[in-house]
Each structure stands twice: as C-alpha cells, then as structure tokens.
Amino acid sequence: MRSIGARLALWYAVAATATLACLFVAGYYLLEGYLIHGLDLLNESEFRQIKAQLGPHYKSMNPEVIDQRIRETTDYASVLFYIDIHGNHEGTIFYSSNLKGQSIPDVKGKRRYDIDWGSIGLLRVGEFILPPYDVILATPETQVDGVMEGYASVCGALLVLMLAMSIAIGFGLSRYALRPVRLIRETASRIGSDNLGERIPVPAVDDEISDLARLLNAMFDRLEASFKNVRRFAADASHELKTPLSLVRLHAEKLLAGGGLGHEQEEEVQSLLEELTRLNGTIEELLFLSRAEARSITLRLGPHDPRTLLAHFNADALVLAEDRGLRYSSVHDGEGLAICEPRWVRRVLLNLLTNAVNASPPGGELRLRSEVAGDVWRVSLEDEGAGVPEAEREHIFDRFVRLQAERSDHLGTGLGLAICRSIIELHHGRIYVEGGTGGRGLRAVFEIPAQPVPPAAIVSAESPEPAMSA
Ligand SMILES: Nc1ncnc2c1ncn2[C@@H]1O[C@H](COP(=O)(O)OP(=O)(O)O)[C@@H](O)[C@H]1O
Ligand SMILES: [Mg+2]
C-alpha cells in the first residue's frame, strides 16, 4: 500500500476492532458463567424446597411416603427440573416422571457439572447430599444457549459495524493529520531552479511537521543562495573576460595593421585572432546560458509563419551543405503559426545544422521536416552520420559535452545543444534527439507551441510550399 494515510486507517481499524473483539469474548465468558451460576442457584433452591417438604424425620419414612411427598411439590415444575434421588443401600427411591425411568448420569468427584443428554439436550446438574440419599437435580441449559447465541450474533454485527466505522474514521483522521505533509509535498514539488524563492507554509502549531517544514525551508534558503552565487559567478566571469579579450584582439589587429611582421609571424597572429574569435563565441554562449537560467532573458514571442522562417533558413542551409559536399532537403506540412521569436529559432536551427553537417559522411543527405499539427510546430533535422548511442542522447544536451572531441576538424565547444534546449524551453517547447530512419544517423527534433490560422487567412496567404532540395 503506497499511501501512509490508507495504512494508518487500516491499522487503526484493525486495532480498534480487535480490542472490541477481545472485550466481547471476555464478556461472552463472563455472561455465560453468570447465567450458569444462576442455574446452580435454581437447582439449589429446588433442593431446599424438597428438603423442607420431607421434614426432619425423612429417614424413618418409608419410600412410598417419600415418593408421594416429593411428587406433590415437583410435578408442577417438571419442565424445569429433572430429579433423581437414590441411596447407597436403598437404590433409587425417586425419579421425576420426565426422566422416564432413566437415572441422571453421575460425574465422579464433581458437584456441579454439565451433561449432554441425548434427546433432552444440555443439562446443568447439581448434586446434593441428604444423608443417606444423594439428590441429583438437573435443569436444561437451552435458555442459556439461546441467550449466548443472541449475544454472539449481536457482537458479530457490532464488530462488522465497528470495522466499517473505524475504517471511515481512520481515513478521515489520517487525511486530517497528513494534510500538512501533503502541503509540504505540493510546495516542494513546485520549487525548481526557476522559482527557488517559493517556501513551504509553516503550520502555526509547534510540532514535528512544522519542524520539518522549517528545516526544508532553511535548506531551500541555502540552495537558493548557492544557485544565485553560481549564476552570478558565470555571468560575472564571462563579463569580466570580455574586456581584456577585446584588448588582446585590438593589440593583435594593430600588429597586423603595422605591417612590420614577417610572413610566418603574420600567419601566427592570424590564427591567434581566430582562436580569440572562438573564445569570444564561447564566452557569449556561457553568458547567454547563465542569463537564460536566471530567467533574465525575455523573448518577444509572437505568431510567425513557419514557411517564411524556413525559407530564409533553407537558403543558408543549402550554401552550408553544398560547401561540405552534402545534400539538403526541406519539406513543410500543415497550416498554422508558430509562437516564437524568429532569430532564436534560427539560432537553434543553425546549431542543429552545424551538428548534422559535422556528423555527416561525405555525400550524405540532410533532411529537414517541418509540420504544424494541432497546436505544435514540430521540426526535425536528420543526418546520415554515426548517430549517438541511446544512453548518451540526453547527456549531449549538457554543457561542454562533446562525444567526438578527438576529431580534429570539429571545433565545437559542447555548448550548442545546451543553448538549443535553453532557447526551446524559453519558447515553452521541448527538444530531443532520436535514432534516424532505418537506425542510421541522428534525428534532432524540437516542438514549440503553434496556433491554427483561421480558414480565411489560409486562402489569402496561399503560397507555394517552400520545399527545396540540393
Ligand atoms: N547530428 C549529430 N550526430 C552525431 N553526434 C551529434 C550530433 N549532434 C550532436 N552530437 C554530439 O553531441 C555533442 C554535443 O553537441 P553540441 O552541444 O552541439 O556541442 P558541439 O557541437 O559544440 O560539440 C557533439 O559533440 C556530438 O558529439
Ligand atoms: Mg554543436
């Protein structure tokens, strides 16, 4: 059972019902003992009545007189009592008529006992001494049995009721008791790197739960502080690096412009400048990532036609692909407007294209598919390269992750996909990679929200599909 509430309710119900059941069992034996004792008293009072009837001189009476005297007093109670009087020497001197000539079975060494006597049923027997006779009196236990059966069935019904009620009460109680825990869970699950400022409400009472809430809040305080530090550090560091870097660049350019360098030295300064450009790019990217994480970048999101967006991008993509001896094709399906800021989408597309171009074998094909379906715009770019093992597909979106870093012609920083993900998330979309068609290459896919165009707008904006290939 996953819920503590349900477990508590069940434990509570079982404990309460078991306690009640124990009480009922104890009550059962007490009541039964009490009723049987009542029967013993009944037997005893009957004996006293017989004794009184016989008078003090019964020893000298002959058996017929005794029989007659007893029968006078006992026949009216023949449903209630079975009477058997016998002496050691005289033998039986009296049977009540309901015994039909049989004697009541004797249990040696016991004065009060129960016997189960065939058709008559269960009897409570009392043995009394009236020297020289033994007086055995028995009375049926059927009444007691009836009462006990009634008691047991009432208790059974009460136990079922108790179980049902205690489950309901237990459930209500545990829900009430666990309410603060639910509140903590809900708040804690809302707190992420983008809203570290939220805190768990601390209950007014001073108990374990409020301690836990305070403890968690203190932890969130520390987390928030260190998150802020890390972000500020990345932003500050990138910012601080930019100025000295542009100074170095200025000096290098001055050296080149001076013209006093030899051919070899000039080439070295050129490659220095190239490296500087790369470094500058990395710093810009880091700055962008830390600002995107701090949510200090706001996009101007608006509805844009994916066809126009792609038409511009395809022109660049064709040039890039041709330059590397690759083929490039693009298709678009569906009607609708993507909610985006075009320059950022273009940046994502360029990053994905660069990756695909870098991964492609000579003569490989790059296929871009774009589609507006319902309220999403989905774009995928597929290449015929080596692909990425399934276990690494999420990992490559992390910063500075490069799988083929040893390849000399690939000068990536490992920040491209991290930036793509940041941008797509700012667009409230998602980006992922999967295996290409037929298990070859890689397909990078992103989805961002779109809105359908009203039918009238489609007719007026009818334009040739920007499908092209190289
Ligand atoms: N289309 C692709 N095919 C194969 N591997 C890829 C592809 N795209 C990305 N990768 C892998 O993911 C890593 C991270 O990509 P990215 O974040 O763009 O960094 P960079 O391109 O700077 O290396 C790349 O180094 C590469 O190993
Ligand atoms: Mg890249």
Short mmCIF file of C-alpha atoms and ligand atoms in Angstrom, two decimals:
data_model
loop_
_atom_site.label_atom_id
_atom_site.label_comp_id
_atom_site.label_asym_id
_atom_site.label_seq_id
_atom_site.Cartn_x
_atom_site.Cartn_y
_atom_site.Cartn_z
CA MET A 1 0.00 0.00 0.00
CA ARG A 2 1.62 3.25 -1.13
CA SER A 3 -0.33 5.74 0.93
CA ILE A 4 0.57 6.26 4.58
CA GLY A 5 -2.97 7.54 5.12
CA ALA A 6 -4.51 4.28 3.95
CA ARG A 7 -2.04 2.27 6.06
CA LEU A 8 -2.78 4.33 9.17
CA ALA A 9 -6.52 3.98 8.60
CA LEU A 10 -6.20 0.22 8.22
CA TRP A 11 -4.01 -0.16 11.33
CA TYR A 12 -6.39 1.98 13.32
CA ALA A 13 -9.42 -0.02 12.16
CA VAL A 14 -7.76 -3.37 12.88
CA ALA A 15 -6.58 -2.24 16.34
CA ALA A 16 -9.95 -0.79 17.32
CA THR A 17 -11.90 -3.81 16.05
CA ALA A 18 -9.52 -6.32 17.66
CA THR A 19 -9.79 -4.52 21.02
CA LEU A 20 -13.55 -4.59 20.81
CA ALA A 21 -13.48 -8.27 19.82
CA CYS A 22 -11.36 -9.08 22.91
CA LEU A 23 -13.86 -7.24 25.11
CA PHE A 24 -16.73 -9.14 23.52
CA VAL A 25 -15.01 -12.51 24.07
CA ALA A 26 -14.34 -11.65 27.74
CA GLY A 27 -17.96 -10.52 28.05
CA TYR A 28 -19.13 -13.78 26.49
CA TYR A 29 -17.41 -15.94 29.11
CA LEU A 30 -18.45 -13.68 31.99
CA LEU A 31 -22.08 -13.69 30.91
CA GLU A 32 -22.10 -17.45 30.35
CA GLY A 33 -20.55 -18.05 33.79
CA TYR A 34 -23.08 -15.75 35.36
CA LEU A 35 -26.04 -17.50 33.71
CA ILE A 36 -24.76 -20.97 34.62
CA HIS A 37 -24.31 -19.80 38.19
CA GLY A 38 -27.97 -18.74 38.06
CA LEU A 39 -28.91 -22.31 37.09
CA ASP A 40 -26.88 -23.68 40.01
CA LEU A 41 -28.77 -21.39 42.38
CA LEU A 42 -32.04 -22.57 40.84
CA ASN A 43 -31.09 -26.23 41.45
CA GLU A 44 -30.10 -25.38 45.00
CA SER A 45 -33.35 -23.65 45.85
CA GLU A 46 -35.30 -26.59 44.45
CA PHE A 47 -33.25 -28.88 46.68
CA ARG A 48 -34.09 -26.73 49.70
CA GLN A 49 -37.76 -26.94 48.85
CA ILE A 50 -37.60 -30.75 48.58
CA LYS A 51 -35.74 -30.90 51.88
CA ALA A 52 -38.34 -28.71 53.58
CA GLN A 53 -41.14 -30.84 52.14
CA LEU A 54 -39.65 -34.03 53.55
CA GLY A 55 -39.23 -32.53 57.01
CA PRO A 56 -36.61 -33.53 59.63
CA HIS A 57 -37.80 -37.13 60.05
CA TYR A 58 -37.46 -38.32 56.48
CA LYS A 59 -35.02 -41.08 57.49
CA SER A 60 -37.79 -43.01 59.22
CA MET A 61 -40.29 -42.64 56.39
CA ASN A 62 -40.89 -45.47 54.01
CA PRO A 63 -40.04 -44.94 50.31
CA GLU A 64 -43.71 -44.67 49.20
CA VAL A 65 -44.35 -41.72 51.50
CA ILE A 66 -41.16 -40.05 50.39
CA ASP A 67 -42.06 -40.55 46.74
CA GLN A 68 -45.52 -39.14 47.29
CA ARG A 69 -44.32 -36.07 49.18
CA ILE A 70 -41.71 -35.18 46.62
CA ARG A 71 -44.06 -35.74 43.70
CA GLU A 72 -46.58 -33.30 45.27
CA THR A 73 -44.07 -30.45 45.19
CA THR A 74 -42.16 -31.20 41.99
CA ASP A 75 -44.66 -32.26 39.37
CA TYR A 76 -45.71 -28.67 38.65
CA ALA A 77 -42.07 -27.93 37.74
CA SER A 78 -41.49 -30.96 35.53
CA VAL A 79 -40.38 -28.80 32.58
CA LEU A 80 -37.80 -27.10 34.73
CA PHE A 81 -36.27 -29.89 36.79
CA TYR A 82 -35.13 -33.45 36.40
CA ILE A 83 -34.88 -35.12 39.79
CA ASP A 84 -33.17 -38.36 40.72
CA ILE A 85 -32.86 -39.44 44.40
CA HIS A 86 -31.04 -42.60 45.37
CA GLY A 87 -29.30 -44.09 48.36
CA ASN A 88 -26.26 -46.34 48.58
CA HIS A 89 -28.25 -49.26 50.05
CA GLU A 90 -31.82 -48.35 49.21
CA GLY A 91 -31.17 -47.85 45.46
CA THR A 92 -33.27 -45.33 43.63
CA ILE A 93 -36.13 -44.03 45.72
CA PHE A 94 -37.41 -41.29 43.39
CA TYR A 95 -37.38 -40.46 39.65
CA SER A 96 -39.18 -37.41 38.35
CA SER A 97 -41.68 -38.51 35.71
CA ASN A 98 -39.87 -36.59 32.91
CA LEU A 99 -36.86 -38.92 33.34
CA LYS A 100 -38.97 -41.84 32.09
CA GLY A 101 -37.21 -44.34 34.32
CA GLN A 102 -33.61 -43.39 33.49
CA SER A 103 -31.17 -42.11 36.09
CA ILE A 104 -29.18 -38.88 35.58
CA PRO A 105 -25.54 -39.75 34.69
CA ASP A 106 -23.17 -39.08 37.57
CA VAL A 107 -19.75 -37.46 37.14
CA LYS A 108 -17.49 -38.69 39.91
CA GLY A 109 -15.85 -36.06 42.10
CA LYS A 110 -17.96 -33.17 40.80
CA ARG A 111 -20.94 -31.45 42.44
CA ARG A 112 -21.78 -29.07 39.60
CA TYR A 113 -21.38 -30.17 36.01
CA ASP A 114 -22.87 -30.15 32.51
CA ILE A 115 -24.05 -33.18 30.61
CA ASP A 116 -25.25 -33.55 27.05
CA TRP A 117 -28.09 -35.99 27.37
CA GLY A 118 -29.38 -37.28 24.04
CA SER A 119 -32.86 -36.06 23.21
CA ILE A 120 -33.20 -33.93 26.37
CA GLY A 121 -30.22 -31.79 25.39
CA LEU A 122 -27.66 -29.96 27.51
CA LEU A 123 -28.36 -30.06 31.27
CA ARG A 124 -26.82 -28.29 34.25
CA VAL A 125 -26.58 -30.77 37.10
CA GLY A 126 -26.24 -30.16 40.83
CA GLU A 127 -25.55 -32.99 43.30
CA PHE A 128 -26.79 -32.51 46.86
CA ILE A 129 -26.44 -34.72 49.92
CA LEU A 130 -29.43 -35.55 52.08
CA PRO A 131 -27.97 -38.43 54.12
CA PRO A 132 -28.34 -41.26 53.40
CA TYR A 133 -29.58 -40.16 49.98
CA ASP A 134 -27.97 -38.43 47.01
CA VAL A 135 -30.26 -35.87 45.43
CA ILE A 136 -29.38 -35.12 41.82
CA LEU A 137 -31.13 -32.15 40.27
CA ALA A 138 -30.77 -31.10 36.64
CA THR A 139 -32.14 -28.16 34.70
CA PRO A 140 -31.92 -27.53 30.92
CA GLU A 141 -29.33 -25.07 29.58
CA THR A 142 -31.31 -24.29 26.41
CA GLN A 143 -32.21 -20.81 27.70
CA VAL A 144 -28.57 -20.03 28.38
CA ASP A 145 -27.63 -21.28 24.91
CA GLY A 146 -30.28 -19.05 23.36
CA VAL A 147 -29.01 -16.01 25.22
CA MET A 148 -25.40 -16.78 24.31
CA GLU A 149 -26.27 -17.25 20.64
CA GLY A 150 -28.09 -13.92 20.63
CA TYR A 151 -25.13 -12.28 22.32
CA ALA A 152 -22.69 -13.72 19.77
CA SER A 153 -24.71 -12.62 16.76
CA VAL A 154 -25.22 -9.09 18.17
CA CYS A 155 -21.48 -8.86 18.87
CA GLY A 156 -20.66 -10.11 15.35
CA ALA A 157 -22.86 -7.45 13.81
CA LEU A 158 -21.35 -4.79 16.09
CA LEU A 159 -17.83 -5.87 15.10
CA VAL A 160 -18.62 -5.53 11.37
CA LEU A 161 -20.13 -2.11 12.05
CA MET A 162 -17.11 -1.16 14.14
CA LEU A 163 -14.73 -2.22 11.37
CA ALA A 164 -16.57 -0.17 8.76
CA MET A 165 -16.85 2.85 11.04
CA SER A 166 -13.27 2.74 12.22
CA ILE A 167 -12.00 2.49 8.62
CA ALA A 168 -14.01 5.59 7.77
CA ILE A 169 -12.93 7.43 10.93
CA GLY A 170 -9.31 6.31 10.49
CA PHE A 171 -9.31 7.51 6.92
CA GLY A 172 -10.72 10.89 7.90
CA LEU A 173 -8.28 11.23 10.79
CA SER A 174 -5.24 10.29 8.73
CA ARG A 175 -6.25 12.67 5.95
CA TYR A 176 -6.57 15.41 8.53
CA ALA A 177 -3.28 14.53 10.21
CA LEU A 178 -1.37 14.26 6.92
CA ARG A 179 -2.72 17.48 5.43
CA PRO A 180 0.43 19.46 6.33
CA VAL A 181 2.56 16.70 4.76
CA ARG A 182 0.56 16.96 1.53
CA LEU A 183 1.04 20.70 1.58
CA ILE A 184 4.80 20.25 2.00
CA ARG A 185 4.89 17.76 -0.86
CA GLU A 186 2.92 20.02 -3.20
CA THR A 187 5.06 23.06 -2.46
CA ALA A 188 8.35 21.18 -2.58
CA SER A 189 7.48 19.66 -5.95
CA ARG A 190 6.74 23.15 -7.31
CA ILE A 191 10.11 24.55 -6.21
CA GLY A 192 12.62 24.20 -9.03
CA SER A 193 15.67 26.07 -10.28
CA ASP A 194 13.34 28.64 -11.86
CA ASN A 195 11.34 29.54 -8.72
CA LEU A 196 13.71 28.97 -5.84
CA GLY A 197 12.07 31.83 -3.97
CA GLU A 198 8.93 29.89 -3.01
CA ARG A 199 8.70 28.50 0.53
CA ILE A 200 6.64 25.86 2.31
CA PRO A 201 3.99 27.38 4.58
CA VAL A 202 4.91 26.58 8.21
CA PRO A 203 1.93 25.38 10.31
CA ALA A 204 1.11 27.61 13.27
CA VAL A 205 1.45 24.77 15.81
CA ASP A 206 4.88 23.74 17.03
CA ASP A 207 5.15 20.05 16.16
CA GLU A 208 7.26 17.59 14.14
CA ILE A 209 5.66 18.65 10.87
CA SER A 210 6.33 22.35 11.39
CA ASP A 211 9.92 21.42 12.34
CA LEU A 212 10.22 19.56 9.05
CA ALA A 213 8.77 22.49 7.11
CA ARG A 214 11.21 24.90 8.77
CA LEU A 215 14.10 22.53 8.08
CA LEU A 216 13.16 22.23 4.41
CA ASN A 217 12.75 25.99 4.09
CA ALA A 218 16.21 26.51 5.58
CA MET A 219 17.56 24.05 3.04
CA PHE A 220 15.83 25.93 0.22
CA ASP A 221 17.36 29.16 1.54
CA ARG A 222 20.84 27.67 1.29
CA LEU A 223 20.10 26.21 -2.14
CA GLU A 224 18.79 29.50 -3.42
CA ALA A 225 21.84 31.35 -2.15
CA SER A 226 24.29 28.94 -3.75
CA PHE A 227 22.33 28.86 -7.01
CA LYS A 228 22.46 32.63 -7.13
CA ASN A 229 26.18 32.54 -6.45
CA VAL A 230 26.85 30.07 -9.23
CA ARG A 231 24.78 32.07 -11.70
CA ARG A 232 26.33 35.33 -10.72
CA PHE A 233 29.77 33.78 -10.99
CA ALA A 234 29.20 32.55 -14.56
CA ALA A 235 27.72 35.87 -15.63
CA ASP A 236 30.41 37.94 -13.85
CA ALA A 237 33.27 35.79 -15.11
CA SER A 238 32.10 35.95 -18.72
CA HIS A 239 31.57 39.65 -18.42
CA GLU A 240 34.99 40.28 -16.85
CA LEU A 241 36.73 38.23 -19.53
CA LYS A 242 35.24 40.18 -22.40
CA THR A 243 37.14 43.45 -21.83
CA PRO A 244 40.69 42.04 -21.63
CA LEU A 245 39.83 39.82 -24.56
CA SER A 246 38.88 42.74 -26.78
CA LEU A 247 42.08 44.48 -25.70
CA VAL A 248 44.16 41.48 -26.79
CA ARG A 249 42.26 41.43 -30.08
CA LEU A 250 42.92 45.14 -30.59
CA HIS A 251 46.63 44.65 -30.00
CA ALA A 252 46.77 41.73 -32.40
CA GLU A 253 44.94 43.67 -35.08
CA LYS A 254 47.30 46.59 -34.55
CA LEU A 255 50.27 44.25 -35.03
CA LEU A 256 48.79 43.05 -38.33
CA ALA A 257 47.95 46.56 -39.49
CA GLY A 258 51.50 47.76 -38.66
CA GLY A 259 52.77 45.56 -41.50
CA GLY A 260 56.19 45.05 -39.87
CA LEU A 261 55.72 41.27 -39.44
CA GLY A 262 57.28 38.52 -41.39
CA HIS A 263 55.07 36.06 -43.34
CA GLU A 264 55.23 33.37 -40.65
CA GLN A 265 54.57 35.77 -37.81
CA GLU A 266 51.62 37.21 -39.72
CA GLU A 267 50.12 33.73 -40.04
CA GLU A 268 50.56 33.13 -36.34
CA VAL A 269 48.81 36.36 -35.44
CA GLN A 270 46.01 35.38 -37.83
CA SER A 271 45.48 32.06 -36.06
CA LEU A 272 45.66 33.90 -32.74
CA LEU A 273 42.81 36.10 -33.96
CA GLU A 274 40.82 33.02 -34.98
CA GLU A 275 41.23 31.50 -31.55
CA LEU A 276 40.18 34.80 -29.99
CA THR A 277 37.01 34.80 -32.08
CA ARG A 278 36.22 31.30 -30.89
CA LEU A 279 36.88 32.20 -27.27
CA ASN A 280 34.66 35.23 -27.61
CA GLY A 281 31.92 32.98 -29.01
CA THR A 282 32.21 30.61 -26.06
CA ILE A 283 32.04 33.48 -23.59
CA GLU A 284 28.94 34.86 -25.32
CA GLU A 285 27.34 31.44 -25.17
CA LEU A 286 28.11 31.00 -21.47
CA LEU A 287 26.73 34.43 -20.76
CA PHE A 288 23.60 33.55 -22.67
CA LEU A 289 23.16 30.26 -20.79
CA SER A 290 23.55 31.81 -17.36
CA ARG A 291 21.11 34.58 -18.23
CA ALA A 292 18.64 32.11 -19.67
CA GLU A 293 18.83 30.05 -16.47
CA ALA A 294 18.33 33.10 -14.32
CA ARG A 295 15.28 33.84 -16.48
CA SER A 296 16.67 37.27 -17.23
CA ILE A 297 16.10 36.84 -20.96
CA THR A 298 12.65 37.72 -22.16
CA LEU A 299 11.63 36.69 -25.62
CA ARG A 300 9.28 38.68 -27.76
CA LEU A 301 7.06 35.74 -28.64
CA GLY A 302 4.56 36.24 -31.42
CA PRO A 303 2.80 34.27 -34.16
CA HIS A 304 5.06 33.70 -37.18
CA ASP A 305 4.57 31.70 -40.34
CA PRO A 306 6.99 28.74 -40.29
CA ARG A 307 7.17 28.84 -44.12
CA THR A 308 8.75 32.30 -44.17
CA LEU A 309 11.05 31.38 -41.33
CA LEU A 310 12.21 28.23 -43.10
CA ALA A 311 12.52 29.92 -46.49
CA HIS A 312 15.22 32.18 -45.05
CA PHE A 313 16.95 29.40 -43.20
CA ASN A 314 16.92 27.00 -46.19
CA ALA A 315 18.86 29.47 -48.29
CA ASP A 316 21.72 29.47 -45.76
CA ALA A 317 21.49 25.75 -45.14
CA LEU A 318 21.86 24.99 -48.86
CA VAL A 319 25.04 27.03 -49.08
CA LEU A 320 26.47 25.40 -45.96
CA ALA A 321 25.62 21.88 -47.14
CA GLU A 322 26.95 22.42 -50.66
CA ASP A 323 30.17 23.77 -49.26
CA ARG A 324 30.70 20.41 -47.48
CA GLY A 325 29.51 18.34 -50.44
CA LEU A 326 26.26 17.32 -48.73
CA ARG A 327 22.66 17.21 -50.00
CA TYR A 328 19.96 19.13 -48.18
CA SER A 329 16.16 18.87 -48.49
CA SER A 330 13.32 20.54 -46.63
CA VAL A 331 9.56 19.94 -46.55
CA HIS A 332 6.76 21.63 -44.67
CA ASP A 333 3.26 20.37 -43.89
CA GLY A 334 0.19 21.82 -42.21
CA GLU A 335 -1.22 25.28 -41.64
CA GLY A 336 -0.65 27.38 -38.55
CA LEU A 337 1.56 30.00 -36.94
CA ALA A 338 4.40 29.19 -34.58
CA ILE A 339 4.57 31.20 -31.37
CA CYS A 340 8.23 32.17 -31.38
CA GLU A 341 10.85 34.82 -31.84
CA PRO A 342 12.38 34.04 -35.28
CA ARG A 343 16.01 34.97 -34.56
CA TRP A 344 16.20 32.49 -31.67
CA VAL A 345 14.56 29.72 -33.69
CA ARG A 346 17.08 30.44 -36.42
CA ARG A 347 19.88 30.08 -33.90
CA VAL A 348 18.55 26.67 -32.84
CA LEU A 349 18.22 25.57 -36.47
CA LEU A 350 21.76 26.71 -37.26
CA ASN A 351 23.15 24.85 -34.23
CA LEU A 352 21.36 21.66 -35.24
CA LEU A 353 22.50 22.08 -38.85
CA THR A 354 26.12 22.60 -37.78
CA ASN A 355 25.99 19.41 -35.71
CA ALA A 356 24.40 17.48 -38.57
CA VAL A 357 26.92 18.79 -41.10
CA ASN A 358 29.81 17.90 -38.77
CA ALA A 359 28.45 14.40 -38.27
CA SER A 360 27.64 13.64 -41.92
CA PRO A 361 29.85 11.44 -44.08
CA PRO A 362 30.91 12.89 -47.46
CA GLY A 363 27.96 12.96 -49.87
CA GLY A 364 25.49 12.40 -47.03
CA GLU A 365 21.98 13.76 -47.02
CA LEU A 366 20.37 16.15 -44.55
CA ARG A 367 16.57 16.10 -44.34
CA LEU A 368 14.55 18.78 -42.60
CA ARG A 369 10.86 18.09 -41.95
CA SER A 370 8.59 20.74 -40.56
CA GLU A 371 4.96 20.24 -39.64
CA VAL A 372 2.24 22.17 -37.85
CA ALA A 373 -0.13 19.65 -36.29
CA GLY A 374 -2.78 20.86 -33.87
CA ASP A 375 -1.12 23.31 -31.55
CA VAL A 376 2.51 22.33 -32.07
CA TRP A 377 5.09 23.15 -34.64
CA ARG A 378 7.44 20.18 -34.93
CA VAL A 379 10.73 20.42 -36.78
CA SER A 380 13.17 17.56 -37.24
CA LEU A 381 16.58 17.50 -38.87
CA GLU A 382 18.01 14.14 -39.78
CA ASP A 383 21.53 13.24 -40.93
CA GLU A 384 23.31 10.09 -42.04
CA GLY A 385 26.20 10.30 -39.60
CA ALA A 386 27.31 7.91 -36.89
CA GLY A 387 24.45 8.92 -34.57
CA VAL A 388 24.56 8.91 -30.78
CA PRO A 389 24.13 5.80 -28.61
CA GLU A 390 20.75 5.75 -26.88
CA ALA A 391 22.28 6.07 -23.40
CA GLU A 392 24.02 9.33 -24.39
CA ARG A 393 21.07 11.03 -26.07
CA GLU A 394 20.01 13.06 -23.02
CA HIS A 395 23.60 13.63 -21.95
CA ILE A 396 24.58 15.55 -25.10
CA PHE A 397 22.27 18.39 -24.04
CA ASP A 398 24.51 19.05 -21.03
CA ARG A 399 27.14 21.77 -21.15
CA PHE A 400 30.59 21.04 -22.55
CA VAL A 401 29.63 17.53 -23.60
CA ARG A 402 31.37 16.51 -26.84
CA LEU A 403 31.34 12.91 -27.85
CA GLN A 404 33.85 13.06 -30.72
CA ALA A 405 36.06 15.73 -29.17
CA GLU A 406 39.15 13.99 -30.54
CA ARG A 407 38.09 14.78 -34.10
CA SER A 408 40.48 17.49 -35.20
CA ASP A 409 38.17 19.11 -37.77
CA HIS A 410 35.40 19.60 -35.21
CA LEU A 411 35.85 22.74 -33.22
CA GLY A 412 32.65 22.76 -31.18
CA THR A 413 32.53 23.85 -27.56
CA GLY A 414 29.90 21.40 -26.43
CA LEU A 415 27.53 24.27 -25.59
CA GLY A 416 25.44 24.19 -28.79
CA LEU A 417 22.75 21.77 -27.69
CA ALA A 418 22.60 23.21 -24.16
CA ILE A 419 21.83 26.58 -25.76
CA CYS A 420 19.25 24.99 -28.07
CA ARG A 421 17.48 23.47 -25.08
CA SER A 422 17.50 26.77 -23.19
CA ILE A 423 16.03 28.60 -26.17
CA ILE A 424 13.35 25.98 -26.81
CA GLU A 425 12.41 25.96 -23.12
CA LEU A 426 12.05 29.74 -23.21
CA HIS A 427 9.59 29.06 -26.03
CA HIS A 428 7.73 26.60 -23.74
CA GLY A 429 8.63 23.74 -26.04
CA ARG A 430 10.86 20.68 -25.89
CA ILE A 431 13.85 19.35 -27.79
CA TYR A 432 15.25 15.83 -28.01
CA VAL A 433 17.20 13.54 -30.31
CA GLU A 434 16.34 10.07 -31.56
CA GLY A 435 17.72 7.47 -33.96
CA GLY A 436 17.45 8.33 -37.67
CA THR A 437 15.35 6.40 -40.20
CA GLY A 438 16.47 2.78 -40.50
CA GLY A 439 18.67 3.10 -37.40
CA ARG A 440 21.19 5.27 -39.26
CA GLY A 441 22.26 8.77 -38.24
CA LEU A 442 20.52 11.03 -35.78
CA ARG A 443 17.26 12.96 -35.83
CA ALA A 444 17.09 16.10 -33.70
CA VAL A 445 13.52 17.21 -33.02
CA PHE A 446 12.07 20.31 -31.43
CA GLU A 447 8.46 21.23 -30.77
CA ILE A 448 7.12 24.63 -29.89
CA PRO A 449 3.54 25.82 -29.45
CA ALA A 450 1.62 26.95 -32.52
CA GLN A 451 -1.78 28.38 -33.22
CA PRO A 452 -4.05 27.37 -36.10
CA VAL A 453 -4.76 30.02 -38.75
CA PRO A 454 -8.39 30.97 -39.30
CA PRO A 455 -9.67 29.48 -42.62
CA ALA A 456 -9.99 32.90 -44.31
CA ALA A 457 -6.33 33.64 -43.73
CA ILE A 458 -5.25 30.39 -45.42
CA VAL A 459 -6.94 31.32 -48.71
CA SER A 460 -5.36 34.78 -48.82
CA ALA A 461 -1.93 33.56 -47.76
CA GLU A 462 -1.83 30.70 -50.31
CA SER A 463 1.82 30.48 -51.30
CA PRO A 464 3.98 27.81 -52.92
CA GLU A 465 5.37 25.33 -50.38
CA PRO A 466 8.98 26.15 -49.57
CA ALA A 467 10.08 22.63 -50.44
CA MET A 468 13.52 22.52 -51.94
CA SER A 469 16.44 20.26 -52.30
CA ALA A 470 20.03 20.37 -53.38
N1 LIG B 1 23.83 15.07 -35.50
C1 LIG B 1 24.70 14.51 -34.65
N2 LIG B 1 25.27 13.31 -34.89
C2 LIG B 1 26.15 12.76 -34.03
N3 LIG B 1 26.51 13.33 -32.87
C3 LIG B 1 25.98 14.52 -32.54
C4 LIG B 1 25.04 15.17 -33.40
N4 LIG B 1 24.67 16.33 -32.81
C5 LIG B 1 25.36 16.40 -31.66
N5 LIG B 1 26.13 15.32 -31.48
C6 LIG B 1 27.03 15.07 -30.36
O1 LIG B 1 26.64 15.87 -29.29
C7 LIG B 1 27.73 16.64 -28.82
C8 LIG B 1 27.23 17.95 -28.29
O2 LIG B 1 26.74 18.78 -29.30
P1 LIG B 1 26.78 20.33 -29.11
O3 LIG B 1 26.18 20.64 -27.79
O4 LIG B 1 26.18 20.97 -30.30
O5 LIG B 1 28.31 20.64 -28.98
P2 LIG B 1 29.41 20.81 -30.11
O6 LIG B 1 28.69 20.75 -31.43
O7 LIG B 1 29.97 22.11 -29.81
O8 LIG B 1 30.35 19.68 -29.90
C9 LIG B 1 28.62 16.79 -30.03
O9 LIG B 1 29.95 16.97 -29.63
C10 LIG B 1 28.44 15.45 -30.72
O10 LIG B 1 29.30 14.50 -30.15
MG MG B 2 27.16 21.96 -31.95
#
